[in-house]
PDB file of C-alpha atoms in Angstrom:
ATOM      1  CA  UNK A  11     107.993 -62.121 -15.861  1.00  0.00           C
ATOM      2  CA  UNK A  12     110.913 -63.959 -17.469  1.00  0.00           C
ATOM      3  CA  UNK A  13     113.335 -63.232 -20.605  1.00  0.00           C
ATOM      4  CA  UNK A  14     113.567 -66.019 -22.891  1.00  0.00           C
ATOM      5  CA  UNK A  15     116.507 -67.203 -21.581  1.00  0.00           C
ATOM      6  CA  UNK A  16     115.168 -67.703 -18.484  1.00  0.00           C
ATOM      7  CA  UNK A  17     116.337 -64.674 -16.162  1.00  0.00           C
ATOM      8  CA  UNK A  18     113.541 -62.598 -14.267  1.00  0.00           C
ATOM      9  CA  UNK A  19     113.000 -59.367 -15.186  1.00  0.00           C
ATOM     10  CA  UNK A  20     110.928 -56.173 -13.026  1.00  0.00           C
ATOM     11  CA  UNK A  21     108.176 -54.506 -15.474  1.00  0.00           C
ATOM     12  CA  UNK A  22     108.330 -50.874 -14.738  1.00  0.00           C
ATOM     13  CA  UNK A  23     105.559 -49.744 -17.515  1.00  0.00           C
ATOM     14  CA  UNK A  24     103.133 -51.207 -19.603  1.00  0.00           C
ATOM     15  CA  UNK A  25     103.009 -49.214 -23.287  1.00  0.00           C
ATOM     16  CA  UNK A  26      99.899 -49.307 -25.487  1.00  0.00           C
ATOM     17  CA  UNK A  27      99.773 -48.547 -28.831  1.00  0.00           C
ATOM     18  CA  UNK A  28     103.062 -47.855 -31.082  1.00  0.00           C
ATOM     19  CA  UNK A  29     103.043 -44.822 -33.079  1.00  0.00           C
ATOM     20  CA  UNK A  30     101.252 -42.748 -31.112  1.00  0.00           C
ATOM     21  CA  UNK A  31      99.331 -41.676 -27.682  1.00  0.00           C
ATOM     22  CA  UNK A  32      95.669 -42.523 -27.545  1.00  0.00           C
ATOM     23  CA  UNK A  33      93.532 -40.013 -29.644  1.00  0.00           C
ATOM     24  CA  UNK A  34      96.365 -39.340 -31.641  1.00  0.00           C
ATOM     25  CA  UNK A  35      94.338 -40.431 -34.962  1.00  0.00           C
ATOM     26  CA  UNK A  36      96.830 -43.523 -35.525  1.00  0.00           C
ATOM     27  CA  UNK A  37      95.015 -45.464 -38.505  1.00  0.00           C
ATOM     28  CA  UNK A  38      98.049 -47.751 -39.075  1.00  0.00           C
ATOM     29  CA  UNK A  39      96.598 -50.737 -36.718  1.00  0.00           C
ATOM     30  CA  UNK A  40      98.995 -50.646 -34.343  1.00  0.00           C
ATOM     31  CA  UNK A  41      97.206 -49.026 -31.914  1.00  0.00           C
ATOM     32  CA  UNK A  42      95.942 -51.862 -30.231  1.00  0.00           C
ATOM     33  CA  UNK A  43      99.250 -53.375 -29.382  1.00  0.00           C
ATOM     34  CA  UNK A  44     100.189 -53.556 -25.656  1.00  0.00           C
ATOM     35  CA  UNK A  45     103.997 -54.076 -24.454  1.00  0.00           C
ATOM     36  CA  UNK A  46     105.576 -54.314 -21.502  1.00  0.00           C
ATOM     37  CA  UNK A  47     108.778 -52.336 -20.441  1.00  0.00           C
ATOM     38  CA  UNK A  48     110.781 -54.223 -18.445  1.00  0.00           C
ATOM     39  CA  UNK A  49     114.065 -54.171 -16.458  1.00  0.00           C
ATOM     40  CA  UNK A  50     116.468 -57.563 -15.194  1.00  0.00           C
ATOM     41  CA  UNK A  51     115.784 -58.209 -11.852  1.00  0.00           C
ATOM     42  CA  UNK A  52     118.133 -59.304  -9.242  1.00  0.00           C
ATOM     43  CA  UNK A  53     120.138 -62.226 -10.192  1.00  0.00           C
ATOM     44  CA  UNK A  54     120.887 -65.504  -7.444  1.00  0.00           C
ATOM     45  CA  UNK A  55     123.803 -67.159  -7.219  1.00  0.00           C
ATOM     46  CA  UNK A  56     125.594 -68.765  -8.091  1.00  0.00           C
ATOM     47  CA  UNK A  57     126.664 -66.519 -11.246  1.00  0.00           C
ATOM     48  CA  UNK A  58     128.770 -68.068 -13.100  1.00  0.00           C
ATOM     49  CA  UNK A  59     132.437 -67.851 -14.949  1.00  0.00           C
ATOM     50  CA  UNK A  60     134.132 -65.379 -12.922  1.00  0.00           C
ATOM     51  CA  UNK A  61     131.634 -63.118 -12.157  1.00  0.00           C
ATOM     52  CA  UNK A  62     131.307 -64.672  -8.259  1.00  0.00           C
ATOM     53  CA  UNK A  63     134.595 -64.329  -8.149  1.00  0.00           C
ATOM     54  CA  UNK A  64     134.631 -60.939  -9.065  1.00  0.00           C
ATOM     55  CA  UNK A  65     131.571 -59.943  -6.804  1.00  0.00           C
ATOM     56  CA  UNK A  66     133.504 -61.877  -4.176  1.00  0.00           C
ATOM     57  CA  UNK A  67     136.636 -59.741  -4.371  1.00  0.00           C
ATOM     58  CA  UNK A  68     134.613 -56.402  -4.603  1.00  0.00           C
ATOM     59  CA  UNK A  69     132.732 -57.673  -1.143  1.00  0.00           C
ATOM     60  CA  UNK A  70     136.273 -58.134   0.474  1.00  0.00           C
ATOM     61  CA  UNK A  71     137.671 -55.041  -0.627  1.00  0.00           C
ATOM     62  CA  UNK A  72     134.693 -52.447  -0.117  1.00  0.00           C
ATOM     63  CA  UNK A  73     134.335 -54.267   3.731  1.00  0.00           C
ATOM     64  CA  UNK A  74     138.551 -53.896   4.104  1.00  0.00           C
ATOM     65  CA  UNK A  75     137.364 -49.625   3.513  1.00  0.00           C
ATOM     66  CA  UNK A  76     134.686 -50.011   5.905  1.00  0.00           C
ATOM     67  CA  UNK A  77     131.978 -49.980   3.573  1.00  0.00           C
ATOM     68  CA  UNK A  78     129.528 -53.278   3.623  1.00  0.00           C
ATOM     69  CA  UNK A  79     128.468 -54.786  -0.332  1.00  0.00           C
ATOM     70  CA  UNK A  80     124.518 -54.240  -0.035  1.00  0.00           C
ATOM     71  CA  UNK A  81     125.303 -51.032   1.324  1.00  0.00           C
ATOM     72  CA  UNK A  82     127.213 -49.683  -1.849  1.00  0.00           C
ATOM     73  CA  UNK A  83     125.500 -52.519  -4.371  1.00  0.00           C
ATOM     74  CA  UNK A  84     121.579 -52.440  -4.712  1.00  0.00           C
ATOM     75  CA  UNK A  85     121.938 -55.658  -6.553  1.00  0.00           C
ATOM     76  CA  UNK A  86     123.756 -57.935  -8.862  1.00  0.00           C
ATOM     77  CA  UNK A  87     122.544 -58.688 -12.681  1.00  0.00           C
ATOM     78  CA  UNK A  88     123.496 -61.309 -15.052  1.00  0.00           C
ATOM     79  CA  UNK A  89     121.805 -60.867 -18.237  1.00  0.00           C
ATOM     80  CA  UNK A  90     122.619 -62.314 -21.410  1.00  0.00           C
ATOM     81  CA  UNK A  91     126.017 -63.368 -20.487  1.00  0.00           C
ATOM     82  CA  UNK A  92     126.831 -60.339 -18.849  1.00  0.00           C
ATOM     83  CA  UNK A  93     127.338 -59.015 -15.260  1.00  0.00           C
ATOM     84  CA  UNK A  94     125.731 -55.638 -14.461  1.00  0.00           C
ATOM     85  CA  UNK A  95     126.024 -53.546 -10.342  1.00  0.00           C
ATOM     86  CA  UNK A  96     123.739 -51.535  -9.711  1.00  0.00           C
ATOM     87  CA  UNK A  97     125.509 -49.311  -7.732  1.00  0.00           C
ATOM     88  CA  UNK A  98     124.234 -46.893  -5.297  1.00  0.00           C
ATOM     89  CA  UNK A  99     125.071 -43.543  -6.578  1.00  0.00           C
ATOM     90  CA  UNK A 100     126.785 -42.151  -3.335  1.00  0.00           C
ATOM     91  CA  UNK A 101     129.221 -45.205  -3.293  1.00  0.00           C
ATOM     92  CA  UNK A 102     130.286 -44.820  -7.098  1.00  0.00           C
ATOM     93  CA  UNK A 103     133.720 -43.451  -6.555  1.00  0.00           C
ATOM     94  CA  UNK A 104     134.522 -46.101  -4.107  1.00  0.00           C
ATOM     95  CA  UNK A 105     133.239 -48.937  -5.956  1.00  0.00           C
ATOM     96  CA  UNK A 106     134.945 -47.857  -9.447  1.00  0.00           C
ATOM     97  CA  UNK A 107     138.114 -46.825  -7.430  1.00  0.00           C
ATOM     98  CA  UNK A 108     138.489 -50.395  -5.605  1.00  0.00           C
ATOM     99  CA  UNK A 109     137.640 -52.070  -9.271  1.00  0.00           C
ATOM    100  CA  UNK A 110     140.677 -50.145 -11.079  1.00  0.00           C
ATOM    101  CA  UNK A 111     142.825 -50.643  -8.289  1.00  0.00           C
ATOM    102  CA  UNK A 112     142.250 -53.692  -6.590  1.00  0.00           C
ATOM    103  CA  UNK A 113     144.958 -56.380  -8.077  1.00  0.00           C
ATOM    104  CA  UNK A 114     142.975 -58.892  -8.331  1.00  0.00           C
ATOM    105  CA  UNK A 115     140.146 -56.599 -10.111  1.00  0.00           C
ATOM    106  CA  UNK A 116     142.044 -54.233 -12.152  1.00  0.00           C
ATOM    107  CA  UNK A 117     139.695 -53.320 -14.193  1.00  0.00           C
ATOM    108  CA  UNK A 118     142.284 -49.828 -15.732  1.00  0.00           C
ATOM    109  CA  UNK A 119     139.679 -49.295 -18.641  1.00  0.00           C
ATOM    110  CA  UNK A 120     136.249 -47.351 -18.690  1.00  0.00           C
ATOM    111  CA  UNK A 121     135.041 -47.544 -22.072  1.00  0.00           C
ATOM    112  CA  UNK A 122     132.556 -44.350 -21.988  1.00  0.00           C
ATOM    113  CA  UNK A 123     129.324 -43.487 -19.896  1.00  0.00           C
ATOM    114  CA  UNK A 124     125.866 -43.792 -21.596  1.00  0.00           C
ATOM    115  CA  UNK A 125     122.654 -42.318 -20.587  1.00  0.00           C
ATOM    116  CA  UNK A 126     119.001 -44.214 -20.365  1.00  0.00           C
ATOM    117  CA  UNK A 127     115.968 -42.161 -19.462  1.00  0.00           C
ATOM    118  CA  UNK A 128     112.777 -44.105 -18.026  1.00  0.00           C
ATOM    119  CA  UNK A 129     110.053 -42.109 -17.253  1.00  0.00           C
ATOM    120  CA  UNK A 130     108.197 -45.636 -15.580  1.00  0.00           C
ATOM    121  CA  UNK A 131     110.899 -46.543 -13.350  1.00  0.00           C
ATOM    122  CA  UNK A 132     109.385 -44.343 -10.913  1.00  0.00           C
ATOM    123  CA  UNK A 133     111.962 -41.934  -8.483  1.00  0.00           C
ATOM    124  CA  UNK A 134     115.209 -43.917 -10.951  1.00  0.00           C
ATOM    125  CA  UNK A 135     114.246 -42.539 -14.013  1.00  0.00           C
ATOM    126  CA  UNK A 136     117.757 -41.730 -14.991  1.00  0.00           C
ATOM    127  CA  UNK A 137     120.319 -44.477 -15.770  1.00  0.00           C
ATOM    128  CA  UNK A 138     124.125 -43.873 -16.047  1.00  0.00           C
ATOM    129  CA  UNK A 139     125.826 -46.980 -17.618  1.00  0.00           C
ATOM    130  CA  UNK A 140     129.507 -46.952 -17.364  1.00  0.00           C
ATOM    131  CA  UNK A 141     131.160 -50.519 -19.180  1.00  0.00           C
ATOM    132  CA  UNK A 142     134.750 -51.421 -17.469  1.00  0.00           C
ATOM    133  CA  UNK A 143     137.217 -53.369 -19.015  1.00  0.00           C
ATOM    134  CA  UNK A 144     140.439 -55.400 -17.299  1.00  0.00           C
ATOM    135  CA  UNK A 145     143.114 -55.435 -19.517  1.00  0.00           C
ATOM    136  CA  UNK A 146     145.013 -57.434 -17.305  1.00  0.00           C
ATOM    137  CA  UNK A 147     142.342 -60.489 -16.568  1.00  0.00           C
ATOM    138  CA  UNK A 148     140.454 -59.744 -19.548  1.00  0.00           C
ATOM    139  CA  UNK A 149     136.840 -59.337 -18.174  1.00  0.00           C
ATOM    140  CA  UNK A 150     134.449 -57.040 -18.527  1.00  0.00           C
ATOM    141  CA  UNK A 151     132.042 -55.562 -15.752  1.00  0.00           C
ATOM    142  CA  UNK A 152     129.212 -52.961 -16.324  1.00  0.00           C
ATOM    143  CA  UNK A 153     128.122 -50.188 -13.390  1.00  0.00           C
ATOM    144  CA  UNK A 154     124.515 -48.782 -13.617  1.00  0.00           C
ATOM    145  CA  UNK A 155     123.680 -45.976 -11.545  1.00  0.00           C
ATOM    146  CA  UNK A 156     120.258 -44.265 -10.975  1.00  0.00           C
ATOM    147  CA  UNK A 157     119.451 -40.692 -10.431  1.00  0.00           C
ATOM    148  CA  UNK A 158     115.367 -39.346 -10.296  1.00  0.00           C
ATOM    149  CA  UNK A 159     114.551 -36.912 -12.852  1.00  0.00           C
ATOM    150  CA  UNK A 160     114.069 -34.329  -9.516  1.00  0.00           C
ATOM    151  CA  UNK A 161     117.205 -34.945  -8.429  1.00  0.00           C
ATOM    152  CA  UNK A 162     119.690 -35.544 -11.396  1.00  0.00           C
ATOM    153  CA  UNK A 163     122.629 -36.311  -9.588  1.00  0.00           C
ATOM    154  CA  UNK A 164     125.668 -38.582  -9.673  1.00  0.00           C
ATOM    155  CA  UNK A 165     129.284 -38.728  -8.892  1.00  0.00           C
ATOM    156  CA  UNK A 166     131.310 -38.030 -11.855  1.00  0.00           C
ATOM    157  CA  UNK A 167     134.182 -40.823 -12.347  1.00  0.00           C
ATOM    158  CA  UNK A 168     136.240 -38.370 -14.313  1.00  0.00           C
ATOM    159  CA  UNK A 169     138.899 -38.449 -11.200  1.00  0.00           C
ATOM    160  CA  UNK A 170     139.233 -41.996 -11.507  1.00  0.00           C
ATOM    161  CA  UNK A 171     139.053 -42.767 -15.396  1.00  0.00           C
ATOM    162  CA  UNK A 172     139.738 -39.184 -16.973  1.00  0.00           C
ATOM    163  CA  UNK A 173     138.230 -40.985 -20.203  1.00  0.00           C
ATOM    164  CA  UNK A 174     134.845 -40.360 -19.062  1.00  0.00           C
ATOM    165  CA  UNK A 175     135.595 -36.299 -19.699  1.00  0.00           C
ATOM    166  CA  UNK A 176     133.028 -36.050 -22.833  1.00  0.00           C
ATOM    167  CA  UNK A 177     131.110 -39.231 -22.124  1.00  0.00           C
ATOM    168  CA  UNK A 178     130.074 -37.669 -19.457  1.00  0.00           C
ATOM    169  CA  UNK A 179     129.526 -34.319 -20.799  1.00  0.00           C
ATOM    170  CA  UNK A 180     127.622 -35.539 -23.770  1.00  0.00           C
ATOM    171  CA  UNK A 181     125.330 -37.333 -21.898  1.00  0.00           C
ATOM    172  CA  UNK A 182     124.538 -34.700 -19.314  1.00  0.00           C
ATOM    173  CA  UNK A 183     123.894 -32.734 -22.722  1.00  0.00           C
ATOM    174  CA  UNK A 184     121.406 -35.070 -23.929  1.00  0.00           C
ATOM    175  CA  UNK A 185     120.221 -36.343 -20.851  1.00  0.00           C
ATOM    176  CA  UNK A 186     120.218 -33.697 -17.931  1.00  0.00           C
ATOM    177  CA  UNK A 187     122.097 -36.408 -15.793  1.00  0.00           C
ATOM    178  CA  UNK A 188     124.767 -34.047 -13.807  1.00  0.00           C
ATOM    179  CA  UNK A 189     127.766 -35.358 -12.636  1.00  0.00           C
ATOM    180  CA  UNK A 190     129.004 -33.490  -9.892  1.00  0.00           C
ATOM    181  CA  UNK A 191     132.838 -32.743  -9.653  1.00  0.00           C
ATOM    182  CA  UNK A 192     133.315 -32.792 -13.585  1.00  0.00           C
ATOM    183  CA  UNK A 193     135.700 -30.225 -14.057  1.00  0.00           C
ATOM    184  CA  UNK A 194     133.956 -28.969 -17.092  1.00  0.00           C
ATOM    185  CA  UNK A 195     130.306 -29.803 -17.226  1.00  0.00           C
ATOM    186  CA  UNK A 196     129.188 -27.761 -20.257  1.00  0.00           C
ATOM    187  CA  UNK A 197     127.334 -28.955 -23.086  1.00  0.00           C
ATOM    188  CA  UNK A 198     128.996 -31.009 -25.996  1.00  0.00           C
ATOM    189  CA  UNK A 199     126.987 -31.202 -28.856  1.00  0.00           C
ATOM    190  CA  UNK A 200     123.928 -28.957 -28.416  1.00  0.00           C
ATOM    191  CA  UNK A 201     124.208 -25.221 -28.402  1.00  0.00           C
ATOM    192  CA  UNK A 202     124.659 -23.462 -24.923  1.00  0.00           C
ATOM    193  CA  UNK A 203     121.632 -21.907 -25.328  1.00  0.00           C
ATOM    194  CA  UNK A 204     119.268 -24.813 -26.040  1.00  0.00           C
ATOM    195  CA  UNK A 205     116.843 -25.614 -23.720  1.00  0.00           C
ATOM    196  CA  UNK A 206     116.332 -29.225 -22.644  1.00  0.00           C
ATOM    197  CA  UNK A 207     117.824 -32.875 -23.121  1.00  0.00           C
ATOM    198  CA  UNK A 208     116.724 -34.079 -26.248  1.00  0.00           C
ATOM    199  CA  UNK A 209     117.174 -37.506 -25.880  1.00  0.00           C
ATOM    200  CA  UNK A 210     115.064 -38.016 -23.027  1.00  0.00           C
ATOM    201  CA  UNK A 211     111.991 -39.859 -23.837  1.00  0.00           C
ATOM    202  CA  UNK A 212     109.602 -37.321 -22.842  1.00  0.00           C
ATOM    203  CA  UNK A 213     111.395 -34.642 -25.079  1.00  0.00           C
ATOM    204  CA  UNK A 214     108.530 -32.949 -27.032  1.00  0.00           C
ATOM    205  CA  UNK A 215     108.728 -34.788 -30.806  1.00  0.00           C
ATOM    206  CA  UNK A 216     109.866 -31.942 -33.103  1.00  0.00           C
ATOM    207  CA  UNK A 217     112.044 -32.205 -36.280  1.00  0.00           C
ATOM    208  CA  UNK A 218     112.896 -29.320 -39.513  1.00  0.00           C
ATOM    209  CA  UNK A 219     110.413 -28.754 -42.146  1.00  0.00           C
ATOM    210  CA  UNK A 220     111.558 -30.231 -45.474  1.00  0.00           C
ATOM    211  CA  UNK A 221     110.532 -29.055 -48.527  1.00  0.00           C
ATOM    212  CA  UNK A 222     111.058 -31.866 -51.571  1.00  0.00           C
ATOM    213  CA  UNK A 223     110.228 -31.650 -55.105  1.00  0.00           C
ATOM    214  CA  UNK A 224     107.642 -28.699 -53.702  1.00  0.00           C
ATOM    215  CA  UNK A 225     106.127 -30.574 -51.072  1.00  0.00           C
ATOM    216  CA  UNK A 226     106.042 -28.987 -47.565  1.00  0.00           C
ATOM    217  CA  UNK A 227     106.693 -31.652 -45.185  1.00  0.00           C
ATOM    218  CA  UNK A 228     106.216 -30.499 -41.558  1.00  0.00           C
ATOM    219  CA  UNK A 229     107.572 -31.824 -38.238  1.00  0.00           C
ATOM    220  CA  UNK A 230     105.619 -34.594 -36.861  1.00  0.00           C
ATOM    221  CA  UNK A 231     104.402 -32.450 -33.842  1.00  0.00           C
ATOM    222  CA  UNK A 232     102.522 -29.923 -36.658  1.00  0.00           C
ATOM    223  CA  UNK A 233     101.518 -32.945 -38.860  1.00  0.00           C
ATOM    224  CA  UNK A 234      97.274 -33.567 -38.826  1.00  0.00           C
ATOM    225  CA  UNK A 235      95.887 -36.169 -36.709  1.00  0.00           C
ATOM    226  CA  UNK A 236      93.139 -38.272 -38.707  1.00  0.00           C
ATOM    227  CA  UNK A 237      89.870 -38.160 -36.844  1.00  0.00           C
TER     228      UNK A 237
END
C-alpha cells in the first residue's frame, strides 16, 4: 500500500465498521465501512534535504562508540516531509545522547514525549514519540520507540533532556509505557489510585452520567444497543 504522496506504508489492522463492534446495534450505516490502519514503511535513499546527511553523521558517530546503525536503528522514515528513527529501545540513550552532543547534530532541544497505543501492531503495540529540535542547524528529527503491551518498557531520556520529566510521566499515566530510570515515575494527571491507562485504545468506553433539562443521559458503555 502507498500514501498519496507516494511513500509505502505497512498495514498493521484492517477496521470494520465505525461506531461500533459488530452486534453492537449500529443503525447509523456506517457499519459496513472497512479501513485500513496503516504505518510508513521503511524509506530508500536517497532522503533528501539534510536528512542523509544527518543519518550519515548519526552512522559515523554511533560506529566511533562501537555501536553499528542497523543495530541501534530498525529503520529510517520520511513521511510527509519529515524524518522519523525508529530506534531500538535498548539503544535510546545512546542515540539521543550522540544527537544532542554530536557538533555536527546538536540537536539541544526535546520538545516533549507522546504516547501511541496500537493494539494491531502485534508485540510493538506501544509507541513513544520523542520530536528533537537543533537550535543551532535548525532541523528537526523525530525518535519512535516501541515497547509490547507485555513488556512496557523503555529508557527514560530524562538524563539527557531533563524536559522530558512530565512528558514522560504523563504519558506513562495515560499510557502504561514505563520509562525506566525516571526519577519520579508517578502519575500526573489521574489519581494514584486509578486503575488503568485511559488513553489506550482498548480502555473500556465509559464517561459521567449527565442529567440535562431532566433527561438522564448515561455513559455510552450503559447506553441500549438497537436490535
Amino acid at each position: 500500500m502507498t500514501e498519496p504522496n507516494g511513500s509505502p506504508e505497512d498495514v498493521i489492522k484492517v477496521r470494520r465498521g465505525l461506531f461500533g463492534p459488530p452486534g453492537s446495534g449500529d443503525t447509523s450505516g456506517y457499519g459496513r465501512l472497512v479501513a485500513e490502519v496503516a504505518l510508513p514503511a521503511e524509506t530508500p535513499r536517497p532522503y533528501g534535504g539534510y536528512f542523509d546527511e544527518l543519518v550519515d553523521t548519526l552512522t559515523a558517530g554511533l560506529q566511533r562508540n562501537g555501536i553499528e546503525f542497523d543495530d541501534a536503528v530498525e529503520k529510517v522514515v520520511v513521511y510527509r516531509g519529515e524524518l522519523t528513527l525508529y530506534v531500538r529501545r535498548a539503544q535510546l540513550p545512546a542515540v539521543a545522547q550522540l544527537l544532542r552532543d554530536d557538533p555536527a547534530l546538536r540537536f539541544e532541544l526535546s520538545l516533549g514525549v507522546s504516547g501511541v497505543h496500537y493494539p494491531g501492531d502485534v508485540d510493538r503495540e506501544l509507541h513513544a514519540v520523542y520530536p528533537l529540535r537543533s537550535i543551532t542547524h535548525s532541523r528537526r528529527v523525530r525518535l519512535e520507540v516501541t515497547a509490547p503491551d507485555a513488556d512496557p518498557h523503555i529508557p527514560s531520556l530524562f538524563a539527557i533532556y531533563p524536559t522530558t520529566d512530565w512528558h514522560e510521566r504523563e504519558t506513562y499515566d495515560f499510557f502504561g509505557i514505563i520509562f525506566d530510570g525516571h526519577p519520579s515515575l508517578t502519575r500526573i494527571e489521574m489519581p494514584d489510585d486509578w486503575h488503568g491507562h485511559p488513553q489506550r485504545k482498548d480502555y473500556p468506553l465509559g464517561g459521567i452520567p449527565v442529567e440535562y433539562k431532566g433527561a438522564h443521559i448515561p455513559p455510552p458503555d450503559q447506553r441500549r444497543a438497537y436490535k
